[in-house]
Structure formats: structure tokens, C-alpha cells
Short mmCIF file of C-alpha atoms in Angstrom, two decimals:
data_model
loop_
_atom_site.label_atom_id
_atom_site.label_comp_id
_atom_site.label_asym_id
_atom_site.label_seq_id
_atom_site.Cartn_x
_atom_site.Cartn_y
_atom_site.Cartn_z
CA UNK A 294 15.15 -6.09 17.10
CA UNK A 295 12.18 -4.31 17.81
CA UNK A 296 10.99 -1.22 14.94
CA UNK A 297 8.85 0.84 13.99
CA UNK A 298 7.26 1.66 10.82
CA UNK A 299 5.49 4.84 10.06
CA UNK A 300 3.88 5.58 6.77
CA UNK A 301 2.97 8.94 6.09
CA UNK A 302 -0.13 8.55 3.13
CA UNK A 303 -2.88 10.39 0.65
CA UNK A 304 -5.60 9.83 3.11
CA UNK A 305 -4.03 8.38 6.25
CA UNK A 306 -0.52 8.03 8.57
CA UNK A 307 0.15 4.31 9.38
CA UNK A 308 2.37 2.61 11.93
CA UNK A 309 3.62 -0.05 12.36
CA UNK A 310 5.19 -1.42 15.00
CA UNK A 311 7.56 -5.47 14.57
CA UNK A 312 9.41 -7.67 16.99
CA UNK A 313 11.90 -8.90 14.80
CA UNK A 314 10.37 -9.97 11.94
CA UNK A 315 5.92 -10.66 13.93
CA UNK A 316 3.85 -7.30 13.28
CA UNK A 317 2.97 -6.39 17.21
CA UNK A 318 0.61 -3.53 16.49
CA UNK A 319 -0.87 -1.83 13.80
CA UNK A 320 -3.30 1.58 13.69
CA UNK A 321 -4.14 3.03 10.55
CA UNK A 322 -5.51 7.20 10.95
CA UNK A 323 -3.13 8.64 12.90
CA UNK A 324 -2.27 12.65 14.49
CA UNK A 325 1.54 13.07 15.20
CA UNK A 326 -0.11 12.89 18.80
CA UNK A 327 -1.46 9.42 19.19
CA UNK A 328 1.54 8.27 16.44
CA UNK A 329 4.36 10.01 19.34
CA UNK A 330 2.37 8.35 22.42
CA UNK A 331 2.88 4.47 20.19
CA UNK A 332 6.70 5.56 20.24
CA UNK A 333 6.58 5.74 23.88
CA UNK A 334 4.92 3.24 24.62
CA UNK A 335 6.53 0.49 22.33
CA UNK A 336 9.82 1.07 22.57
CA UNK A 337 11.00 0.78 19.61
CA UNK A 338 15.28 0.57 19.31
CA UNK A 339 14.87 1.73 15.24
CA UNK A 340 12.62 3.32 12.60
CA UNK A 341 11.44 4.51 9.12
CA UNK A 342 9.47 6.85 8.03
CA UNK A 343 8.11 7.34 3.78
CA UNK A 344 5.67 9.17 3.05
CA UNK A 345 3.81 9.90 0.16
CA UNK A 346 1.97 12.99 0.63
CA UNK A 347 4.72 15.16 2.28
CA UNK A 348 8.12 15.58 3.36
CA UNK A 349 9.58 13.37 5.88
CA UNK A 350 11.75 15.61 8.03
CA UNK A 351 9.61 16.87 10.42
CA UNK A 352 8.79 13.79 10.95
CA UNK A 353 12.01 12.26 11.68
CA UNK A 354 13.12 14.34 13.13
CA UNK A 355 10.82 14.02 15.76
CA UNK A 356 11.37 10.17 16.10
CA UNK A 357 15.30 10.88 16.42
CA UNK A 358 13.91 12.63 19.64
CA UNK A 359 12.69 9.46 20.88
CA UNK A 360 14.24 6.09 19.47
CA UNK A 361 17.95 6.05 20.20
CA UNK A 362 18.95 3.91 17.28
CA UNK A 363 19.09 4.63 13.43
CA UNK A 364 16.00 6.72 11.69
CA UNK A 365 15.01 6.12 8.14
CA UNK A 366 14.29 8.17 6.12
CA UNK A 367 12.97 5.68 3.15
CA UNK A 368 13.92 7.35 -0.04
CA UNK A 369 13.07 5.08 -3.56
CA UNK A 370 15.97 6.30 -5.40
CA UNK A 371 18.54 5.73 -2.46
CA UNK A 372 18.06 4.30 0.32
CA UNK A 373 19.59 0.01 -0.21
CA UNK A 374 16.73 -2.86 -0.94
CA UNK A 375 17.24 -5.80 -0.98
CA UNK A 376 15.77 -6.42 -4.20
CA UNK A 377 16.56 -4.66 -7.52
CA UNK A 378 14.41 -1.58 -8.94
CA UNK A 379 14.70 -1.58 -12.34
CA UNK A 380 12.46 1.92 -13.04
CA UNK A 381 13.47 3.24 -14.77
CA UNK A 382 12.43 6.52 -13.24
CA UNK A 383 13.28 5.96 -9.51
CA UNK A 384 12.67 8.86 -8.34
CA UNK A 385 9.36 9.20 -9.50
CA UNK A 386 8.62 6.02 -7.83
CA UNK A 387 6.47 6.29 -4.43
CA UNK A 388 7.81 4.86 -1.95
CA UNK A 389 4.28 2.79 -1.20
CA UNK A 390 4.86 0.98 -3.69
CA UNK A 391 8.65 0.29 -3.49
CA UNK A 392 7.89 -1.00 0.07
CA UNK A 393 4.56 -3.59 -1.37
CA UNK A 394 6.99 -5.39 -3.60
CA UNK A 395 9.80 -5.45 -0.82
CA UNK A 396 6.89 -6.61 1.49
CA UNK A 397 5.35 -9.21 -0.93
CA UNK A 398 8.52 -10.52 -2.62
CA UNK A 399 10.11 -11.47 1.83
CA UNK A 400 6.65 -12.65 2.15
CA UNK A 401 6.45 -14.65 -1.03
CA UNK A 402 10.37 -15.26 -1.27
CA UNK A 403 10.98 -16.95 -5.17
CA UNK A 404 7.62 -16.51 -6.69
CA UNK A 405 6.17 -13.63 -10.04
CA UNK A 406 4.15 -11.47 -7.82
CA UNK A 407 1.61 -8.94 -8.74
CA UNK A 408 1.02 -6.04 -6.09
CA UNK A 409 -2.96 -4.60 -6.28
CA UNK A 410 -2.69 -1.99 -4.39
CA UNK A 411 -5.72 -0.42 -4.39
CA UNK A 412 -6.98 2.96 -2.05
CA UNK A 413 -6.58 6.66 -3.39
CA UNK A 414 -5.29 5.18 -6.20
CA UNK A 415 -5.30 1.58 -7.94
CA UNK A 416 -1.75 0.60 -8.16
CA UNK A 417 -0.79 -2.60 -10.37
CA UNK A 418 3.34 -3.35 -9.44
CA UNK A 419 5.30 -6.19 -10.12
CA UNK A 420 8.03 -8.43 -8.63
CA UNK A 421 9.60 -10.90 -10.72
CA UNK A 422 10.93 -13.73 -8.99
CA UNK A 423 11.21 -12.25 -5.36
CA UNK A 424 14.35 -9.87 -7.45
CA UNK A 425 13.18 -7.68 -9.74
CA UNK A 426 10.60 -4.68 -8.89
CA UNK A 427 9.53 -3.99 -12.50
CA UNK A 428 7.29 -1.43 -12.20
CA UNK A 429 3.44 -1.61 -12.93
CA UNK A 430 0.35 0.68 -13.98
CA UNK A 431 -2.39 4.22 -11.42
CA UNK A 432 -5.39 4.62 -12.58
CA UNK A 433 -7.73 6.72 -10.39
CA UNK A 434 -9.56 4.60 -7.45
CA UNK A 435 -13.04 4.28 -6.29
CA UNK A 436 -13.33 7.17 -4.13
CA UNK A 437 -11.55 9.40 -7.37
CA UNK A 438 -13.85 8.18 -9.72
CA UNK A 439 -16.74 8.76 -7.59
CA UNK A 440 -15.47 12.80 -7.01
CA UNK A 441 -14.28 13.30 -11.24
CA UNK A 442 -18.16 12.15 -12.21
CA UNK A 443 -19.08 14.95 -9.75
CA UNK A 444 -16.20 17.67 -10.82
CA UNK A 445 -16.22 18.05 -14.47
CA UNK A 446 -19.83 17.48 -14.84
CA UNK A 447 -22.73 19.58 -14.62
CA UNK A 448 -24.80 17.50 -12.90
CA UNK A 449 -23.87 14.61 -11.64
CA UNK A 450 -24.01 14.64 -8.40
CA UNK A 451 -21.42 13.27 -5.59
CA UNK A 452 -22.10 8.78 -4.87
CA UNK A 453 -20.18 7.99 -1.91
CA UNK A 454 -18.73 4.30 -2.17
CA UNK A 455 -20.72 1.31 -0.35
CA UNK A 456 -20.42 0.28 3.67
CA UNK A 457 -20.77 -2.39 3.14
CA UNK A 458 -18.52 -3.70 0.88
CA UNK A 459 -19.39 -6.89 -0.29
CA UNK A 460 -23.40 -5.84 -0.95
CA UNK A 461 -24.01 -6.70 -4.83
CA UNK A 462 -24.12 -4.16 -7.42
CA UNK A 463 -26.32 -4.10 -9.94
CA UNK A 464 -25.02 -3.97 -13.79
CA UNK A 465 -27.80 -2.80 -15.39
CA UNK A 466 -28.16 1.24 -12.89
CA UNK A 467 -32.00 2.25 -12.70
CA UNK A 468 -31.79 5.89 -12.00
CA UNK A 469 -28.42 7.66 -11.66
CA UNK A 470 -27.83 7.25 -8.64
CA UNK A 471 -27.24 3.17 -9.43
CA UNK A 472 -26.25 4.52 -12.76
CA UNK A 473 -23.23 6.34 -11.34
CA UNK A 474 -22.00 2.87 -8.72
CA UNK A 475 -22.64 0.95 -11.39
CA UNK A 476 -20.10 2.41 -13.72
CA UNK A 477 -17.83 3.09 -11.26
CA UNK A 478 -18.04 0.26 -8.88
CA UNK A 479 -18.04 -2.43 -12.18
CA UNK A 480 -16.53 -0.47 -13.81
CA UNK A 481 -13.30 -0.26 -11.62
CA UNK A 482 -13.73 -4.28 -10.46
CA UNK A 483 -13.40 -5.26 -14.39
CA UNK A 484 -10.53 -3.81 -15.12
CA UNK A 485 -8.49 -5.47 -11.96
CA UNK A 486 -10.03 -8.41 -13.05
CA UNK A 487 -8.38 -7.93 -16.43
CA UNK A 488 -5.35 -6.33 -15.86
CA UNK A 489 -4.92 -9.72 -13.61
CA UNK A 490 -5.36 -11.54 -16.36
CA UNK A 491 -3.12 -9.85 -18.34
CA UNK A 492 -0.69 -10.36 -15.71
CA UNK A 493 -1.56 -14.48 -15.53
CA UNK A 494 -0.97 -14.94 -19.27
CA UNK A 495 2.45 -13.24 -18.39
CA UNK A 496 4.02 -15.00 -15.31
CA UNK A 497 1.43 -19.14 -15.36
CA UNK A 498 2.52 -19.48 -11.77
CA UNK A 499 1.87 -15.54 -11.18
CA UNK A 500 0.98 -14.61 -6.77
CA UNK A 501 -1.15 -11.90 -6.47
CA UNK A 502 -1.56 -9.74 -2.66
CA UNK A 503 -4.32 -7.22 -2.35
CA UNK A 504 -3.43 -4.48 -0.02
CA UNK A 505 -5.27 -0.86 0.86
CA UNK A 506 -8.00 1.09 2.21
CA UNK A 507 -9.79 -0.67 -1.08
CA UNK A 508 -9.18 -4.65 -1.01
CA UNK A 509 -12.59 -6.18 0.48
CA UNK A 510 -14.04 -4.49 -1.95
CA UNK A 511 -12.25 -5.86 -4.90
CA UNK A 512 -11.58 -9.60 -2.83
CA UNK A 513 -15.58 -10.41 -2.70
CA UNK A 514 -14.87 -9.38 -6.39
CA UNK A 515 -12.04 -11.12 -8.24
CA UNK A 516 -11.77 -15.65 -8.29
CA UNK A 517 -8.16 -17.46 -7.28
CA UNK A 518 -6.05 -17.67 -5.06
CA UNK A 519 -5.17 -14.48 -3.80
CA UNK A 520 -2.72 -13.25 -0.55
CA UNK A 521 -4.56 -10.34 1.10
CA UNK A 522 -2.63 -7.82 3.32
CA UNK A 523 -3.82 -5.09 5.12
CA UNK A 524 -0.28 -4.26 6.57
CA UNK A 525 1.67 -4.86 2.92
CA UNK A 526 3.44 -1.55 2.83
CA UNK A 527 4.54 -0.83 6.82
CA UNK A 528 5.81 -5.17 6.24
CA UNK A 529 8.05 -4.01 3.36
CA UNK A 530 9.50 -1.23 5.35
CA UNK A 531 9.67 -2.91 8.43
CA UNK A 532 12.39 -5.17 5.88
CA UNK A 533 13.76 -2.53 3.91
CA UNK A 534 14.82 -0.42 7.54
CA UNK A 535 16.32 -4.48 8.78
CA UNK A 536 18.53 -4.14 5.36
CA UNK A 537 19.17 -0.97 6.34
CA UNK A 538 21.05 -2.17 9.93
CA UNK A 539 22.81 -4.74 8.53
CA UNK A 540 23.92 -2.86 5.65
#
């Protein structure tokens, strides 16, 4: 079975094409025309679309004109899942968070897993024993932190994140620009490391999965075994679609 997973994020549109469970191709930063061209070229049998940025209806209508099988609009509160969703307000839960949890549970079956999705926001999410999604936390991402300092002050400049995510960031800034970089980047790294330590104390055999556009920045600054899976949300959407088609 060939499937297409489409993830409409806050900053980018991503797609992934799977043959059974193998990821054949994926891309980010796609326009509707590019997605359409990919579907015509790849010819998936079924498709799934999820969004945290806009309604999925228009995308689903387009896909239904191109895909012969099922086109699933993933809704966290109502779509059947291959794990238990214990989130108290599933209707407010972002599709990307839940899809990432499904992907991590499938990649690491039976494990306690924490997912760190470092993108527009830095999101932590926990799956217990590969079976139950518990929830997690949401904090501003790196770019959002830089923008907030500029937007909510009178004189602080807007600083861009470093081009090379592995470059060392001095602890002590010697001018305003380097002080902002230190505060945002070292502060975020310390925040993530501290939360991971707290989760590791709660779950002694915890597995950590890192995803999102800023994953390279955090991977360079975190210790211990970490699974870096940039396409985690797409994998989760694919597994949700497979579960939906099977049931």
C-alpha cells in the first residue's frame, strides 16, 4: 500500500510518501502546486492530511480529486488511533503533537518515550509504555523568543538564530547582540536539558526522540542517547492512516 501524509504546519507544508512502512520521499516548504505535482508523480493509494495552521477541508478536497482510495482528515478528538489518548481536552490538542506521539510509539514499541519537537514552539510530549499519550508542555521556540524580545521592548534589536546550529554560543555576552543570543540559545538549551532530566527521573528507562527544524541545535547540546527523527510527524500520520484503513 502506498500512502501520502501531508502536514500543514505553522511555518511549512511537508509531505511524505510511504510504500508500506518505508518512507520513499519527503519534502518540506511545499506550495500547493508542488504537493499536487508530487501526488501526480507518486500516485499514492490513500492519503492523510493534518494541520495546525488552517482548516484541512480545501487540502482534502484537492487530494480526493487525485487519490483513488481514502483521504483522511486527521482530527485528534475523533480519528481512531493505534494508542490511547489520555489528554484531558483532545479537541484542543495539536494534530502534530499527537501524530508525533503515534510515530514515536511505533518506532519504539513498548517504551516510555518523550518527544521533543523543536519548531515554531518547543513541545514535549510523553507516551507511556508505547500505549498511552499523556500530554506534555508547550513553550516558545527559538525564533519566537528572538522576536518576542524585539517586539516587547523599545530598543532591543531583532536577532536571527545562528546559521550554523552547532556553533558554540558564549555564556557571557559582551554586547547586546551576543547577550541576546546567550539568553535565548543557552537559556533554551538549559530549559530542554532540565525538563529531560526531570522526565528521566520519573521514567528510568526513558527514550528521547528529537524532531523539528531546530533539532540539530538541541542535539548538539544534549547528552545521552537520543533518536533524531526529522520526519516523525509524517511517520505518525502514516501509521494513523494505516490504522484507519485497516479498521
